[in-house]
Amino acid sequence: MMNEKETVKKEPLILAIESSCDDTSAAVLRGDLLLSNVISSQEVHAAYGGVVPELASRAHQQNIVPTVSEALRRAGITPRDLDAIAFTRGPGLLGSLVVGTSFAKGLAVGLGIPLIDVNHLHGHVLSHFIRRQKEEEVPDFPFICLLVSGGNSQIILVRSASDMEILGQTIDDAAGEAFDKCAKVMGLPYPGGPHIDRLAAEGNAEAFKFAKPHIPGLDYSFSGLKTSFLYTLRDELERDPEFIVKRKADLAASLQKTIIDILLSKLKIALDQHPEVKQIAIGGGVSANSGFRRAVEEFASHRGLRAWIPERIFTTDNAAMVGVAGLFRYRDKQFCDISLPPYSRVEI
Ligand code: KG4
């Protein structure tokens, strides 16, 4: 007979570390139950209109110890309680990844516990498995995930936590880049996505028509939209120098609708090709977009599918998703050797 302590012990206590870009994050999970998730964002990049890799890695160095300490404190545990350490091994900025990777390795060796390397993209896809309460529902496999961020726009068939297939992806810009680059030409601060989202709520989404790509299959393209948006602004500004100021809400709403239409058009084809799939999910920074979240809910309900929309805190880079992805690997005993280096590029 197991005593109570052993029964509780069955679910591993995992510390997760994420440092792939410009957020330093640490989380503690007991199994899939989230005990803490601390995110230290780096404000320093806003002045440069984008993430500066060298500044990002320096800020990770400053943030990593207080962020991990705070995650442990909020979870009410000490390092000695931990069963494993999961960390983002890639993809991302190498200088940023090195900080989280080295810290995770040092701590795991010091504590004598296993180390689990996690693909950041798996983290986004599996973020739907984070539970805040024991009874919370999670997706069933298979599902199709639209992973949309500043660096990715992918349609992924998720057969299991370790079996994911990219059905389609962008051949040029990612959806987040389209938001950010168009926002920039409107004079909005970086990153522009959230500003477009806010403005779009006040605008008419049918006011302007921008070019949509004609790419066969399930791949995306967003560079033509960016050019079409730029030309519209250039032509209209010649007629009226106040054009952007007067029409910014309509521009934002029309841009947002075009991006959502493009994203959903390919998702529809993917689902037609995979009738066995009854659940869809979204993930990545762009999945914070209000219009996109609404459109995915409506799309799913129209087709009789279940939609998984992440909490906004799990759309951005966070260690909770790294922890839950790490849990799946822990269960499969997929531990990593401390000699493994981080990687800046990798497929899902
Ligand atoms: O996943 P993420 O935090 O970072 C990486 O790209 O790795 O995604 C950031 C992207 C940016 O392009 C940002 O503008 C976009 O997500 N984003 C949004 C919103 N919030 C973040 N785009 C549209 N609407 C939003 N509410």
PDB file of C-alpha atoms and ligand atoms in Angstrom, residues 21 23 120 124 148-152 176-177 179-180 191-194 197 256 284-286 288-290 312 315-317, ligand 1:
ATOM      1  CA  CYS A  21      13.522  35.803 -26.995  1.00  0.00           C
ATOM      2  CA  ASP A  23      10.881  37.389 -21.907  1.00  0.00           C
ATOM      3  CA  HIS A 120       9.622  26.201 -27.782  1.00  0.00           C
ATOM      4  CA  HIS A 124       2.990  26.859 -27.602  1.00  0.00           C
ATOM      5  CA  VAL A 148       0.833  32.272 -35.142  1.00  0.00           C
ATOM      6  CA  SER A 149       3.468  34.593 -33.734  1.00  0.00           C
ATOM      7  CA  GLY A 150       6.041  37.151 -34.791  1.00  0.00           C
ATOM      8  CA  GLY A 151       8.256  34.387 -36.159  1.00  0.00           C
ATOM      9  CA  ASN A 152       5.836  31.626 -37.154  1.00  0.00           C
ATOM     10  CA  GLY A 176       2.723  38.776 -36.429  1.00  0.00           C
ATOM     11  CA  GLU A 177       5.240  40.445 -38.731  1.00  0.00           C
ATOM     12  CA  PHE A 179       0.680  43.151 -37.990  1.00  0.00           C
ATOM     13  CA  ASP A 180       3.926  44.766 -36.792  1.00  0.00           C
ATOM     14  CA  PRO A 191       5.128  45.654 -31.351  1.00  0.00           C
ATOM     15  CA  GLY A 192       2.190  46.915 -33.372  1.00  0.00           C
ATOM     16  CA  GLY A 193      -0.086  43.859 -33.109  1.00  0.00           C
ATOM     17  CA  PRO A 194      -1.752  44.834 -29.814  1.00  0.00           C
ATOM     18  CA  ASP A 197      -6.129  44.990 -32.072  1.00  0.00           C
ATOM     19  CA  GLN A 256      -6.883  42.608 -38.987  1.00  0.00           C
ATOM     20  CA  GLY A 284       1.540  32.063 -30.189  1.00  0.00           C
ATOM     21  CA  GLY A 285       1.535  35.840 -29.724  1.00  0.00           C
ATOM     22  CA  VAL A 286      -1.069  36.591 -32.425  1.00  0.00           C
ATOM     23  CA  ALA A 288      -3.981  37.104 -28.174  1.00  0.00           C
ATOM     24  CA  ASN A 289      -5.784  39.070 -30.910  1.00  0.00           C
ATOM     25  CA  SER A 290      -9.419  39.653 -29.945  1.00  0.00           C
ATOM     26  CA  ARG A 312      -3.858  35.506 -22.913  1.00  0.00           C
ATOM     27  CA  THR A 315      -0.162  33.251 -25.792  1.00  0.00           C
ATOM     28  CA  THR A 316       3.036  35.149 -25.155  1.00  0.00           C
ATOM     29  CA  ASP A 317       6.326  33.433 -24.301  1.00  0.00           C
TER      30      ASP A 317
HETATM   31  O1  KG4 B   1       4.856  34.589 -29.698  1.00  0.00           O
HETATM   32  P1  KG4 B   1       5.324  35.996 -29.548  1.00  0.00           P
HETATM   33  O2  KG4 B   1       5.169  36.660 -28.203  1.00  0.00           O
HETATM   34  O3  KG4 B   1       6.841  36.150 -29.934  1.00  0.00           O
HETATM   35  C1  KG4 B   1       7.426  35.570 -31.027  1.00  0.00           C
HETATM   36  O4  KG4 B   1       7.161  36.001 -32.171  1.00  0.00           O
HETATM   37  O5  KG4 B   1       8.207  34.631 -30.766  1.00  0.00           O
HETATM   38  O6  KG4 B   1       4.567  36.853 -30.651  1.00  0.00           O
HETATM   39  C2  KG4 B   1       4.776  38.222 -30.800  1.00  0.00           C
HETATM   40  C3  KG4 B   1       3.881  38.682 -31.938  1.00  0.00           C
HETATM   41  C4  KG4 B   1       4.162  40.120 -32.338  1.00  0.00           C
HETATM   42  O7  KG4 B   1       4.214  40.160 -33.746  1.00  0.00           O
HETATM   43  C5  KG4 B   1       2.968  40.872 -31.797  1.00  0.00           C
HETATM   44  O8  KG4 B   1       2.636  42.029 -32.519  1.00  0.00           O
HETATM   45  C6  KG4 B   1       1.883  39.830 -31.917  1.00  0.00           C
HETATM   46  O9  KG4 B   1       2.510  38.624 -31.518  1.00  0.00           O
HETATM   47  N1  KG4 B   1       0.749  40.134 -31.048  1.00  0.00           N
HETATM   48  C7  KG4 B   1      -0.461  40.479 -31.518  1.00  0.00           C
HETATM   49  C8  KG4 B   1      -1.266  40.730 -30.387  1.00  0.00           C
HETATM   50  N2  KG4 B   1      -0.510  40.514 -29.265  1.00  0.00           N
HETATM   51  C9  KG4 B   1       0.724  40.150 -29.697  1.00  0.00           C
HETATM   52  N3  KG4 B   1      -0.913  40.593 -32.767  1.00  0.00           N
HETATM   53  C10 KG4 B   1      -2.189  40.970 -32.919  1.00  0.00           C
HETATM   54  N4  KG4 B   1      -3.030  41.234 -31.894  1.00  0.00           N
HETATM   55  C11 KG4 B   1      -2.614  41.130 -30.623  1.00  0.00           C
HETATM   56  N5  KG4 B   1      -3.443  41.399 -29.607  1.00  0.00           N
END
